[in-house]
Amino acid sequence: MIKLIGILLIIIGFSLKLDTIMVVLLAGIATGLVSSIDFLEILSILGNAFISTRYMTILLLTLATVGLLERNGLRERAAKCIAMLQGATCGKVLTVYVIIRTIAAALSLRLGGHVQFIRPLVYPMAKGAAEKNGKLSKELDEELKSLANSMENYSNFYGQNVFIASSGVLLIMGTFQELGINGLEAYNIAKASFPMAIMAIVLAGIRNYMFDKKIAKKQVNANE
């Protein structure tokens, strides 16, 4: 029962709004000590846990950086820059992002993401281009948010399988092998994924073009 002291310390620490990392570390050390684990071994366990989850730490740093940039006007500046470009439309901005994101995914480059790119950059730029001739209605704005996020999903999903060592390709190959379909190499799956990635870009471009038309029609009706 006393081994649950770590949970009690976490509850008390969070209730008192103490430093989160300090509370978790103390809870871990206390749990280790009451479990008769050597102090040096406890430090070793904590160190290994930190190393194995260091990528999560990098993600948290990214979120903090994006939040700081947003607070200092990143979204407004991105929208303003795009609004100044002649010929830039909402659909063109999104289509350019799909192309860049698909190529990056095909090369296994981590360039993109809903949090890192869509929310602070792509959506504000698309909205800035869409509002050149008038503000979007709330309904259209919500539709634009979902459209911008779907561009990330399309390009990442279909683009990553072009890279021969991606997790998606390995998953497909493993599934085929489990089903008794042998002789299929990762190269074959990546090669078959290439036309699918091209089709995804084309279909996304058509969808974005249709959304441009929809915005133009709504703005014309609103001005009449």
mmCIF file with all atom_site columns, C-alpha atoms in Angstrom:
data_model
loop_
_atom_site.group_PDB
_atom_site.id
_atom_site.type_symbol
_atom_site.label_atom_id
_atom_site.label_alt_id
_atom_site.label_comp_id
_atom_site.label_asym_id
_atom_site.label_entity_id
_atom_site.label_seq_id
_atom_site.pdbx_PDB_ins_code
_atom_site.Cartn_x
_atom_site.Cartn_y
_atom_site.Cartn_z
_atom_site.occupancy
_atom_site.B_iso_or_equiv
_atom_site.pdbx_formal_charge
_atom_site.auth_seq_id
_atom_site.auth_comp_id
_atom_site.auth_asym_id
_atom_site.auth_atom_id
_atom_site.pdbx_PDB_model_num
ATOM 1   C CA . MET A 1 1   ? 0.000   0.000   0.000   1.00 0.00 ? 1   MET A CA 1
ATOM 2   C CA . ILE A 1 2   ? 2.834   2.386   0.858   1.00 0.00 ? 2   ILE A CA 1
ATOM 3   C CA . LYS A 1 3   ? 4.174   1.920   -2.684  1.00 0.00 ? 3   LYS A CA 1
ATOM 4   C CA . LEU A 1 4   ? 1.284   4.113   -3.839  1.00 0.00 ? 4   LEU A CA 1
ATOM 5   C CA . ILE A 1 5   ? 2.822   7.096   -2.060  1.00 0.00 ? 5   ILE A CA 1
ATOM 6   C CA . GLY A 1 6   ? 3.918   8.438   -5.447  1.00 0.00 ? 6   GLY A CA 1
ATOM 7   C CA . ILE A 1 7   ? 0.297   8.880   -6.507  1.00 0.00 ? 7   ILE A CA 1
ATOM 8   C CA . LEU A 1 8   ? -0.484  10.695  -3.251  1.00 0.00 ? 8   LEU A CA 1
ATOM 9   C CA . LEU A 1 9   ? 2.487   13.044  -3.782  1.00 0.00 ? 9   LEU A CA 1
ATOM 10  C CA . ILE A 1 10  ? 1.365   13.808  -7.338  1.00 0.00 ? 10  ILE A CA 1
ATOM 11  C CA . ILE A 1 11  ? -2.185  14.595  -6.168  1.00 0.00 ? 11  ILE A CA 1
ATOM 12  C CA . ILE A 1 12  ? -0.903  16.872  -3.388  1.00 0.00 ? 12  ILE A CA 1
ATOM 13  C CA . GLY A 1 13  ? 1.663   18.560  -5.642  1.00 0.00 ? 13  GLY A CA 1
ATOM 14  C CA . PHE A 1 14  ? -0.796  19.242  -8.442  1.00 0.00 ? 14  PHE A CA 1
ATOM 15  C CA . SER A 1 15  ? -3.426  20.448  -5.952  1.00 0.00 ? 15  SER A CA 1
ATOM 16  C CA . LEU A 1 16  ? -0.939  22.963  -4.545  1.00 0.00 ? 16  LEU A CA 1
ATOM 17  C CA . LYS A 1 17  ? 0.087   23.910  -8.125  1.00 0.00 ? 17  LYS A CA 1
ATOM 18  C CA . LEU A 1 18  ? 3.749   23.156  -7.445  1.00 0.00 ? 18  LEU A CA 1
ATOM 19  C CA . ASP A 1 19  ? 6.302   22.742  -10.223 1.00 0.00 ? 19  ASP A CA 1
ATOM 20  C CA . THR A 1 20  ? 5.150   19.773  -12.325 1.00 0.00 ? 20  THR A CA 1
ATOM 21  C CA . ILE A 1 21  ? 8.580   18.303  -13.092 1.00 0.00 ? 21  ILE A CA 1
ATOM 22  C CA . MET A 1 22  ? 9.667   18.577  -9.455  1.00 0.00 ? 22  MET A CA 1
ATOM 23  C CA . VAL A 1 23  ? 6.497   16.854  -8.232  1.00 0.00 ? 23  VAL A CA 1
ATOM 24  C CA . VAL A 1 24  ? 6.831   13.985  -10.721 1.00 0.00 ? 24  VAL A CA 1
ATOM 25  C CA . LEU A 1 25  ? 10.516  13.491  -9.883  1.00 0.00 ? 25  LEU A CA 1
ATOM 26  C CA . LEU A 1 26  ? 9.872   13.463  -6.128  1.00 0.00 ? 26  LEU A CA 1
ATOM 27  C CA . ALA A 1 27  ? 6.995   11.029  -6.605  1.00 0.00 ? 27  ALA A CA 1
ATOM 28  C CA . GLY A 1 28  ? 9.227   8.741   -8.649  1.00 0.00 ? 28  GLY A CA 1
ATOM 29  C CA . ILE A 1 29  ? 12.081  8.858   -6.150  1.00 0.00 ? 29  ILE A CA 1
ATOM 30  C CA . ALA A 1 30  ? 9.754   8.296   -3.182  1.00 0.00 ? 30  ALA A CA 1
ATOM 31  C CA . THR A 1 31  ? 8.118   5.319   -4.909  1.00 0.00 ? 31  THR A CA 1
ATOM 32  C CA . GLY A 1 32  ? 11.539  3.845   -5.635  1.00 0.00 ? 32  GLY A CA 1
ATOM 33  C CA . LEU A 1 33  ? 12.786  4.291   -2.072  1.00 0.00 ? 33  LEU A CA 1
ATOM 34  C CA . VAL A 1 34  ? 9.730   2.674   -0.445  1.00 0.00 ? 34  VAL A CA 1
ATOM 35  C CA . SER A 1 35  ? 10.121  -0.183  -2.948  1.00 0.00 ? 35  SER A CA 1
ATOM 36  C CA . SER A 1 36  ? 13.656  -0.803  -1.599  1.00 0.00 ? 36  SER A CA 1
ATOM 37  C CA . ILE A 1 37  ? 15.329  0.263   -4.843  1.00 0.00 ? 37  ILE A CA 1
ATOM 38  C CA . ASP A 1 38  ? 18.831  1.688   -4.544  1.00 0.00 ? 38  ASP A CA 1
ATOM 39  C CA . PHE A 1 39  ? 19.004  5.474   -5.006  1.00 0.00 ? 39  PHE A CA 1
ATOM 40  C CA . LEU A 1 40  ? 21.550  5.210   -7.838  1.00 0.00 ? 40  LEU A CA 1
ATOM 41  C CA . GLU A 1 41  ? 19.340  2.661   -9.569  1.00 0.00 ? 41  GLU A CA 1
ATOM 42  C CA . ILE A 1 42  ? 16.400  5.068   -9.260  1.00 0.00 ? 42  ILE A CA 1
ATOM 43  C CA . LEU A 1 43  ? 18.453  7.769   -10.962 1.00 0.00 ? 43  LEU A CA 1
ATOM 44  C CA . SER A 1 44  ? 19.403  5.287   -13.675 1.00 0.00 ? 44  SER A CA 1
ATOM 45  C CA . ILE A 1 45  ? 15.722  4.411   -14.289 1.00 0.00 ? 45  ILE A CA 1
ATOM 46  C CA . LEU A 1 46  ? 14.788  8.086   -14.457 1.00 0.00 ? 46  LEU A CA 1
ATOM 47  C CA . GLY A 1 47  ? 17.657  8.787   -16.866 1.00 0.00 ? 47  GLY A CA 1
ATOM 48  C CA . ASN A 1 48  ? 16.679  5.934   -19.160 1.00 0.00 ? 48  ASN A CA 1
ATOM 49  C CA . ALA A 1 49  ? 13.051  7.087   -19.115 1.00 0.00 ? 49  ALA A CA 1
ATOM 50  C CA . PHE A 1 50  ? 14.153  10.599  -20.089 1.00 0.00 ? 50  PHE A CA 1
ATOM 51  C CA . ILE A 1 51  ? 16.288  9.311   -22.969 1.00 0.00 ? 51  ILE A CA 1
ATOM 52  C CA . SER A 1 52  ? 13.548  7.029   -24.298 1.00 0.00 ? 52  SER A CA 1
ATOM 53  C CA . THR A 1 53  ? 11.001  9.884   -24.292 1.00 0.00 ? 53  THR A CA 1
ATOM 54  C CA . ARG A 1 54  ? 13.298  12.684  -25.430 1.00 0.00 ? 54  ARG A CA 1
ATOM 55  C CA . TYR A 1 55  ? 11.376  13.000  -28.694 1.00 0.00 ? 55  TYR A CA 1
ATOM 56  C CA . MET A 1 56  ? 8.293   13.914  -26.658 1.00 0.00 ? 56  MET A CA 1
ATOM 57  C CA . THR A 1 57  ? 10.378  16.651  -25.024 1.00 0.00 ? 57  THR A CA 1
ATOM 58  C CA . ILE A 1 58  ? 11.268  18.011  -28.453 1.00 0.00 ? 58  ILE A CA 1
ATOM 59  C CA . LEU A 1 59  ? 7.551   18.074  -29.356 1.00 0.00 ? 59  LEU A CA 1
ATOM 60  C CA . LEU A 1 60  ? 6.781   20.059  -26.194 1.00 0.00 ? 60  LEU A CA 1
ATOM 61  C CA . LEU A 1 61  ? 9.533   22.539  -27.084 1.00 0.00 ? 61  LEU A CA 1
ATOM 62  C CA . THR A 1 62  ? 7.995   22.903  -30.547 1.00 0.00 ? 62  THR A CA 1
ATOM 63  C CA . LEU A 1 63  ? 4.555   23.615  -29.084 1.00 0.00 ? 63  LEU A CA 1
ATOM 64  C CA . ALA A 1 64  ? 5.977   26.260  -26.769 1.00 0.00 ? 64  ALA A CA 1
ATOM 65  C CA . THR A 1 65  ? 7.859   27.918  -29.639 1.00 0.00 ? 65  THR A CA 1
ATOM 66  C CA . VAL A 1 66  ? 4.789   27.954  -31.881 1.00 0.00 ? 66  VAL A CA 1
ATOM 67  C CA . GLY A 1 67  ? 2.685   29.409  -29.059 1.00 0.00 ? 67  GLY A CA 1
ATOM 68  C CA . LEU A 1 68  ? 5.266   32.152  -28.448 1.00 0.00 ? 68  LEU A CA 1
ATOM 69  C CA . LEU A 1 69  ? 5.398   33.063  -32.145 1.00 0.00 ? 69  LEU A CA 1
ATOM 70  C CA . GLU A 1 70  ? 1.599   33.152  -32.363 1.00 0.00 ? 70  GLU A CA 1
ATOM 71  C CA . ARG A 1 71  ? 1.411   35.435  -29.362 1.00 0.00 ? 71  ARG A CA 1
ATOM 72  C CA . ASN A 1 72  ? 3.783   37.859  -31.070 1.00 0.00 ? 72  ASN A CA 1
ATOM 73  C CA . GLY A 1 73  ? 1.722   38.135  -34.237 1.00 0.00 ? 73  GLY A CA 1
ATOM 74  C CA . LEU A 1 74  ? 2.919   35.292  -36.471 1.00 0.00 ? 74  LEU A CA 1
ATOM 75  C CA . ARG A 1 75  ? -0.575  34.502  -37.773 1.00 0.00 ? 75  ARG A CA 1
ATOM 76  C CA . GLU A 1 76  ? -1.459  38.129  -38.471 1.00 0.00 ? 76  GLU A CA 1
ATOM 77  C CA . ARG A 1 77  ? 1.850   38.733  -40.261 1.00 0.00 ? 77  ARG A CA 1
ATOM 78  C CA . ALA A 1 78  ? 1.453   35.579  -42.387 1.00 0.00 ? 78  ALA A CA 1
ATOM 79  C CA . ALA A 1 79  ? -2.086  36.608  -43.417 1.00 0.00 ? 79  ALA A CA 1
ATOM 80  C CA . LYS A 1 80  ? -0.948  40.151  -44.229 1.00 0.00 ? 80  LYS A CA 1
ATOM 81  C CA . CYS A 1 81  ? 1.955   38.967  -46.402 1.00 0.00 ? 81  CYS A CA 1
ATOM 82  C CA . ILE A 1 82  ? -0.246  36.666  -48.453 1.00 0.00 ? 82  ILE A CA 1
ATOM 83  C CA . ALA A 1 83  ? -2.954  39.321  -48.832 1.00 0.00 ? 83  ALA A CA 1
ATOM 84  C CA . MET A 1 84  ? -0.343  41.586  -50.477 1.00 0.00 ? 84  MET A CA 1
ATOM 85  C CA . LEU A 1 85  ? 0.514   38.997  -53.160 1.00 0.00 ? 85  LEU A CA 1
ATOM 86  C CA . GLN A 1 86  ? -1.366  39.527  -56.398 1.00 0.00 ? 86  GLN A CA 1
ATOM 87  C CA . GLY A 1 87  ? -3.006  36.400  -57.790 1.00 0.00 ? 87  GLY A CA 1
ATOM 88  C CA . ALA A 1 88  ? -2.759  34.484  -54.527 1.00 0.00 ? 88  ALA A CA 1
ATOM 89  C CA . THR A 1 89  ? -5.990  32.725  -53.659 1.00 0.00 ? 89  THR A CA 1
ATOM 90  C CA . CYS A 1 90  ? -7.030  30.492  -50.820 1.00 0.00 ? 90  CYS A CA 1
ATOM 91  C CA . GLY A 1 91  ? -7.019  27.419  -53.064 1.00 0.00 ? 91  GLY A CA 1
ATOM 92  C CA . LYS A 1 92  ? -3.601  28.190  -54.550 1.00 0.00 ? 92  LYS A CA 1
ATOM 93  C CA . VAL A 1 93  ? -2.051  28.604  -51.103 1.00 0.00 ? 93  VAL A CA 1
ATOM 94  C CA . LEU A 1 94  ? -3.436  25.264  -49.955 1.00 0.00 ? 94  LEU A CA 1
ATOM 95  C CA . THR A 1 95  ? -2.427  23.508  -53.178 1.00 0.00 ? 95  THR A CA 1
ATOM 96  C CA . VAL A 1 96  ? 1.143   24.790  -52.936 1.00 0.00 ? 96  VAL A CA 1
ATOM 97  C CA . TYR A 1 97  ? 1.280   23.481  -49.384 1.00 0.00 ? 97  TYR A CA 1
ATOM 98  C CA . VAL A 1 98  ? 0.010   20.063  -50.510 1.00 0.00 ? 98  VAL A CA 1
ATOM 99  C CA . ILE A 1 99  ? 2.741   19.836  -53.148 1.00 0.00 ? 99  ILE A CA 1
ATOM 100 C CA . ILE A 1 100 ? 5.522   20.876  -50.760 1.00 0.00 ? 100 ILE A CA 1
ATOM 101 C CA . ARG A 1 101 ? 4.235   18.627  -47.976 1.00 0.00 ? 101 ARG A CA 1
ATOM 102 C CA . THR A 1 102 ? 3.904   15.602  -50.262 1.00 0.00 ? 102 THR A CA 1
ATOM 103 C CA . ILE A 1 103 ? 7.435   16.012  -51.596 1.00 0.00 ? 103 ILE A CA 1
ATOM 104 C CA . ALA A 1 104 ? 8.757   16.414  -48.039 1.00 0.00 ? 104 ALA A CA 1
ATOM 105 C CA . ALA A 1 105 ? 6.904   13.297  -46.891 1.00 0.00 ? 105 ALA A CA 1
ATOM 106 C CA . ALA A 1 106 ? 8.213   11.342  -49.888 1.00 0.00 ? 106 ALA A CA 1
ATOM 107 C CA . LEU A 1 107 ? 11.763  12.313  -48.860 1.00 0.00 ? 107 LEU A CA 1
ATOM 108 C CA . SER A 1 108 ? 10.981  11.507  -45.209 1.00 0.00 ? 108 SER A CA 1
ATOM 109 C CA . LEU A 1 109 ? 11.490  15.136  -44.172 1.00 0.00 ? 109 LEU A CA 1
ATOM 110 C CA . ARG A 1 110 ? 9.442   16.203  -41.157 1.00 0.00 ? 110 ARG A CA 1
ATOM 111 C CA . LEU A 1 111 ? 8.236   19.427  -42.724 1.00 0.00 ? 111 LEU A CA 1
ATOM 112 C CA . GLY A 1 112 ? 4.611   19.944  -41.770 1.00 0.00 ? 112 GLY A CA 1
ATOM 113 C CA . GLY A 1 113 ? 2.046   19.150  -39.100 1.00 0.00 ? 113 GLY A CA 1
ATOM 114 C CA . HIS A 1 114 ? -1.288  20.469  -37.885 1.00 0.00 ? 114 HIS A CA 1
ATOM 115 C CA . VAL A 1 115 ? 0.221   22.219  -34.876 1.00 0.00 ? 115 VAL A CA 1
ATOM 116 C CA . GLN A 1 116 ? 3.521   23.335  -36.374 1.00 0.00 ? 116 GLN A CA 1
ATOM 117 C CA . PHE A 1 117 ? 2.342   24.533  -39.804 1.00 0.00 ? 117 PHE A CA 1
ATOM 118 C CA . ILE A 1 118 ? -1.429  24.414  -40.409 1.00 0.00 ? 118 ILE A CA 1
ATOM 119 C CA . ARG A 1 119 ? -2.610  26.412  -37.401 1.00 0.00 ? 119 ARG A CA 1
ATOM 120 C CA . PRO A 1 120 ? 0.109   29.110  -37.217 1.00 0.00 ? 120 PRO A CA 1
ATOM 121 C CA . LEU A 1 121 ? 0.942   29.509  -40.927 1.00 0.00 ? 121 LEU A CA 1
ATOM 122 C CA . VAL A 1 122 ? -1.090  27.724  -43.598 1.00 0.00 ? 122 VAL A CA 1
ATOM 123 C CA . TYR A 1 123 ? -4.589  28.499  -42.324 1.00 0.00 ? 123 TYR A CA 1
ATOM 124 C CA . PRO A 1 124 ? -3.869  32.219  -41.667 1.00 0.00 ? 124 PRO A CA 1
ATOM 125 C CA . MET A 1 125 ? -2.262  32.571  -45.114 1.00 0.00 ? 125 MET A CA 1
ATOM 126 C CA . ALA A 1 126 ? -5.214  30.830  -46.814 1.00 0.00 ? 126 ALA A CA 1
ATOM 127 C CA . LYS A 1 127 ? -7.653  33.004  -44.886 1.00 0.00 ? 127 LYS A CA 1
ATOM 128 C CA . GLY A 1 128 ? -5.688  36.158  -45.757 1.00 0.00 ? 128 GLY A CA 1
ATOM 129 C CA . ALA A 1 129 ? -5.904  35.262  -49.445 1.00 0.00 ? 129 ALA A CA 1
ATOM 130 C CA . ALA A 1 130 ? -9.598  34.392  -49.163 1.00 0.00 ? 130 ALA A CA 1
ATOM 131 C CA . GLU A 1 131 ? -10.494 37.713  -47.523 1.00 0.00 ? 131 GLU A CA 1
ATOM 132 C CA . LYS A 1 132 ? -9.017  39.960  -50.206 1.00 0.00 ? 132 LYS A CA 1
ATOM 133 C CA . ASN A 1 133 ? -12.507 40.770  -51.442 1.00 0.00 ? 133 ASN A CA 1
ATOM 134 C CA . GLY A 1 134 ? -14.373 40.639  -48.166 1.00 0.00 ? 134 GLY A CA 1
ATOM 135 C CA . LYS A 1 135 ? -14.478 38.813  -44.862 1.00 0.00 ? 135 LYS A CA 1
ATOM 136 C CA . LEU A 1 136 ? -15.479 35.176  -44.735 1.00 0.00 ? 136 LEU A CA 1
ATOM 137 C CA . SER A 1 137 ? -18.666 34.152  -43.000 1.00 0.00 ? 137 SER A CA 1
ATOM 138 C CA . LYS A 1 138 ? -18.318 32.042  -39.869 1.00 0.00 ? 138 LYS A CA 1
ATOM 139 C CA . GLU A 1 139 ? -19.551 29.000  -41.776 1.00 0.00 ? 139 GLU A CA 1
ATOM 140 C CA . LEU A 1 140 ? -16.991 29.439  -44.569 1.00 0.00 ? 140 LEU A CA 1
ATOM 141 C CA . ASP A 1 141 ? -14.243 30.101  -42.046 1.00 0.00 ? 141 ASP A CA 1
ATOM 142 C CA . GLU A 1 142 ? -14.963 26.814  -40.276 1.00 0.00 ? 142 GLU A CA 1
ATOM 143 C CA . GLU A 1 143 ? -14.985 25.047  -43.639 1.00 0.00 ? 143 GLU A CA 1
ATOM 144 C CA . LEU A 1 144 ? -11.622 26.601  -44.460 1.00 0.00 ? 144 LEU A CA 1
ATOM 145 C CA . LYS A 1 145 ? -10.155 25.322  -41.184 1.00 0.00 ? 145 LYS A CA 1
ATOM 146 C CA . SER A 1 146 ? -11.243 21.767  -41.941 1.00 0.00 ? 146 SER A CA 1
ATOM 147 C CA . LEU A 1 147 ? -10.024 22.053  -45.541 1.00 0.00 ? 147 LEU A CA 1
ATOM 148 C CA . ALA A 1 148 ? -6.589  23.286  -44.444 1.00 0.00 ? 148 ALA A CA 1
ATOM 149 C CA . ASN A 1 149 ? -6.249  20.427  -41.974 1.00 0.00 ? 149 ASN A CA 1
ATOM 150 C CA . SER A 1 150 ? -7.341  17.881  -44.571 1.00 0.00 ? 150 SER A CA 1
ATOM 151 C CA . MET A 1 151 ? -4.514  19.074  -46.860 1.00 0.00 ? 151 MET A CA 1
ATOM 152 C CA . GLU A 1 152 ? -2.044  18.002  -44.177 1.00 0.00 ? 152 GLU A CA 1
ATOM 153 C CA . ASN A 1 153 ? -3.714  14.590  -43.927 1.00 0.00 ? 153 ASN A CA 1
ATOM 154 C CA . TYR A 1 154 ? -3.787  13.984  -47.694 1.00 0.00 ? 154 TYR A CA 1
ATOM 155 C CA . SER A 1 155 ? -0.184  14.947  -48.311 1.00 0.00 ? 155 SER A CA 1
ATOM 156 C CA . ASN A 1 156 ? 1.238   13.132  -45.300 1.00 0.00 ? 156 ASN A CA 1
ATOM 157 C CA . PHE A 1 157 ? -0.817  9.960   -45.777 1.00 0.00 ? 157 PHE A CA 1
ATOM 158 C CA . TYR A 1 158 ? -0.119  9.471   -49.479 1.00 0.00 ? 158 TYR A CA 1
ATOM 159 C CA . GLY A 1 159 ? 3.310   11.086  -49.604 1.00 0.00 ? 159 GLY A CA 1
ATOM 160 C CA . GLN A 1 160 ? 5.006   9.102   -46.842 1.00 0.00 ? 160 GLN A CA 1
ATOM 161 C CA . ASN A 1 161 ? 4.434   5.755   -48.570 1.00 0.00 ? 161 ASN A CA 1
ATOM 162 C CA . VAL A 1 162 ? 6.629   6.871   -51.453 1.00 0.00 ? 162 VAL A CA 1
ATOM 163 C CA . PHE A 1 163 ? 9.592   6.678   -49.067 1.00 0.00 ? 163 PHE A CA 1
ATOM 164 C CA . ILE A 1 164 ? 10.789  3.086   -49.125 1.00 0.00 ? 164 ILE A CA 1
ATOM 165 C CA . ALA A 1 165 ? 11.621  2.859   -45.402 1.00 0.00 ? 165 ALA A CA 1
ATOM 166 C CA . SER A 1 166 ? 8.544   4.625   -44.037 1.00 0.00 ? 166 SER A CA 1
ATOM 167 C CA . SER A 1 167 ? 6.481   2.970   -41.312 1.00 0.00 ? 167 SER A CA 1
ATOM 168 C CA . GLY A 1 168 ? 3.461   2.818   -43.633 1.00 0.00 ? 168 GLY A CA 1
ATOM 169 C CA . VAL A 1 169 ? 5.356   0.834   -46.258 1.00 0.00 ? 169 VAL A CA 1
ATOM 170 C CA . LEU A 1 170 ? 6.745   -1.554  -43.650 1.00 0.00 ? 170 LEU A CA 1
ATOM 171 C CA . LEU A 1 171 ? 3.263   -2.005  -42.166 1.00 0.00 ? 171 LEU A CA 1
ATOM 172 C CA . ILE A 1 172 ? 1.789   -2.846  -45.577 1.00 0.00 ? 172 ILE A CA 1
ATOM 173 C CA . MET A 1 173 ? 4.611   -5.294  -46.320 1.00 0.00 ? 173 MET A CA 1
ATOM 174 C CA . GLY A 1 174 ? 4.210   -6.957  -42.910 1.00 0.00 ? 174 GLY A CA 1
ATOM 175 C CA . THR A 1 175 ? 0.459   -7.286  -43.395 1.00 0.00 ? 175 THR A CA 1
ATOM 176 C CA . PHE A 1 176 ? 0.916   -8.955  -46.779 1.00 0.00 ? 176 PHE A CA 1
ATOM 177 C CA . GLN A 1 177 ? 3.455   -11.371 -45.331 1.00 0.00 ? 177 GLN A CA 1
ATOM 178 C CA . GLU A 1 178 ? 1.092   -12.289 -42.490 1.00 0.00 ? 178 GLU A CA 1
ATOM 179 C CA . LEU A 1 179 ? -1.577  -13.030 -45.083 1.00 0.00 ? 179 LEU A CA 1
ATOM 180 C CA . GLY A 1 180 ? 0.808   -15.389 -46.844 1.00 0.00 ? 180 GLY A CA 1
ATOM 181 C CA . ILE A 1 181 ? 1.573   -13.085 -49.782 1.00 0.00 ? 181 ILE A CA 1
ATOM 182 C CA . ASN A 1 182 ? 5.350   -13.334 -50.111 1.00 0.00 ? 182 ASN A CA 1
ATOM 183 C CA . GLY A 1 183 ? 7.818   -11.949 -52.624 1.00 0.00 ? 183 GLY A CA 1
ATOM 184 C CA . LEU A 1 184 ? 6.570   -8.397  -52.165 1.00 0.00 ? 184 LEU A CA 1
ATOM 185 C CA . GLU A 1 185 ? 9.393   -5.933  -51.512 1.00 0.00 ? 185 GLU A CA 1
ATOM 186 C CA . ALA A 1 186 ? 9.211   -2.487  -49.943 1.00 0.00 ? 186 ALA A CA 1
ATOM 187 C CA . TYR A 1 187 ? 10.391  -1.040  -53.238 1.00 0.00 ? 187 TYR A CA 1
ATOM 188 C CA . ASN A 1 188 ? 7.290   -2.427  -55.011 1.00 0.00 ? 188 ASN A CA 1
ATOM 189 C CA . ILE A 1 189 ? 4.974   -0.804  -52.445 1.00 0.00 ? 189 ILE A CA 1
ATOM 190 C CA . ALA A 1 190 ? 6.788   2.544   -52.672 1.00 0.00 ? 190 ALA A CA 1
ATOM 191 C CA . LYS A 1 191 ? 6.643   2.422   -56.473 1.00 0.00 ? 191 LYS A CA 1
ATOM 192 C CA . ALA A 1 192 ? 2.902   1.661   -56.415 1.00 0.00 ? 192 ALA A CA 1
ATOM 193 C CA . SER A 1 193 ? 2.349   4.525   -53.953 1.00 0.00 ? 193 SER A CA 1
ATOM 194 C CA . PHE A 1 194 ? 3.885   7.099   -56.289 1.00 0.00 ? 194 PHE A CA 1
ATOM 195 C CA . PRO A 1 195 ? 0.890   7.454   -58.668 1.00 0.00 ? 195 PRO A CA 1
ATOM 196 C CA . MET A 1 196 ? -1.430  7.545   -55.641 1.00 0.00 ? 196 MET A CA 1
ATOM 197 C CA . ALA A 1 197 ? 0.525   10.514  -54.277 1.00 0.00 ? 197 ALA A CA 1
ATOM 198 C CA . ILE A 1 198 ? 0.206   12.295  -57.641 1.00 0.00 ? 198 ILE A CA 1
ATOM 199 C CA . MET A 1 199 ? -3.533  11.595  -57.723 1.00 0.00 ? 199 MET A CA 1
ATOM 200 C CA . ALA A 1 200 ? -3.892  12.931  -54.181 1.00 0.00 ? 200 ALA A CA 1
ATOM 201 C CA . ILE A 1 201 ? -2.224  16.210  -55.225 1.00 0.00 ? 201 ILE A CA 1
ATOM 202 C CA . VAL A 1 202 ? -4.452  16.540  -58.295 1.00 0.00 ? 202 VAL A CA 1
ATOM 203 C CA . LEU A 1 203 ? -7.663  15.801  -56.383 1.00 0.00 ? 203 LEU A CA 1
ATOM 204 C CA . ALA A 1 204 ? -6.636  18.171  -53.588 1.00 0.00 ? 204 ALA A CA 1
ATOM 205 C CA . GLY A 1 205 ? -5.946  20.876  -56.194 1.00 0.00 ? 205 GLY A CA 1
ATOM 206 C CA . ILE A 1 206 ? -9.404  20.363  -57.749 1.00 0.00 ? 206 ILE A CA 1
ATOM 207 C CA . ARG A 1 207 ? -11.041 20.513  -54.328 1.00 0.00 ? 207 ARG A CA 1
ATOM 208 C CA . ASN A 1 208 ? -9.183  23.726  -53.491 1.00 0.00 ? 208 ASN A CA 1
ATOM 209 C CA . TYR A 1 209 ? -10.139 25.235  -56.847 1.00 0.00 ? 209 TYR A CA 1
ATOM 210 C CA . MET A 1 210 ? -13.808 24.443  -56.168 1.00 0.00 ? 210 MET A CA 1
ATOM 211 C CA . PHE A 1 211 ? -13.502 26.052  -52.746 1.00 0.00 ? 211 PHE A CA 1
ATOM 212 C CA . ASP A 1 212 ? -12.128 29.206  -54.390 1.00 0.00 ? 212 ASP A CA 1
ATOM 213 C CA . LYS A 1 213 ? -15.199 29.267  -56.639 1.00 0.00 ? 213 LYS A CA 1
ATOM 214 C CA . LYS A 1 214 ? -17.466 28.820  -53.647 1.00 0.00 ? 214 LYS A CA 1
ATOM 215 C CA . ILE A 1 215 ? -15.845 31.725  -51.805 1.00 0.00 ? 215 ILE A CA 1
ATOM 216 C CA . ALA A 1 216 ? -16.092 33.979  -54.863 1.00 0.00 ? 216 ALA A CA 1
ATOM 217 C CA . LYS A 1 217 ? -19.786 33.131  -55.315 1.00 0.00 ? 217 LYS A CA 1
ATOM 218 C CA . LYS A 1 218 ? -20.577 33.796  -51.649 1.00 0.00 ? 218 LYS A CA 1
ATOM 219 C CA . GLN A 1 219 ? -18.722 37.122  -51.709 1.00 0.00 ? 219 GLN A CA 1
ATOM 220 C CA . VAL A 1 220 ? -20.518 38.230  -54.891 1.00 0.00 ? 220 VAL A CA 1
ATOM 221 C CA . ASN A 1 221 ? -23.895 37.388  -53.338 1.00 0.00 ? 221 ASN A CA 1
ATOM 222 C CA . ALA A 1 222 ? -22.952 39.239  -50.163 1.00 0.00 ? 222 ALA A CA 1
ATOM 223 C CA . ASN A 1 223 ? -21.971 42.383  -52.112 1.00 0.00 ? 223 ASN A CA 1
ATOM 224 C CA . GLU A 1 224 ? -25.214 42.461  -54.111 1.00 0.00 ? 224 GLU A CA 1
#
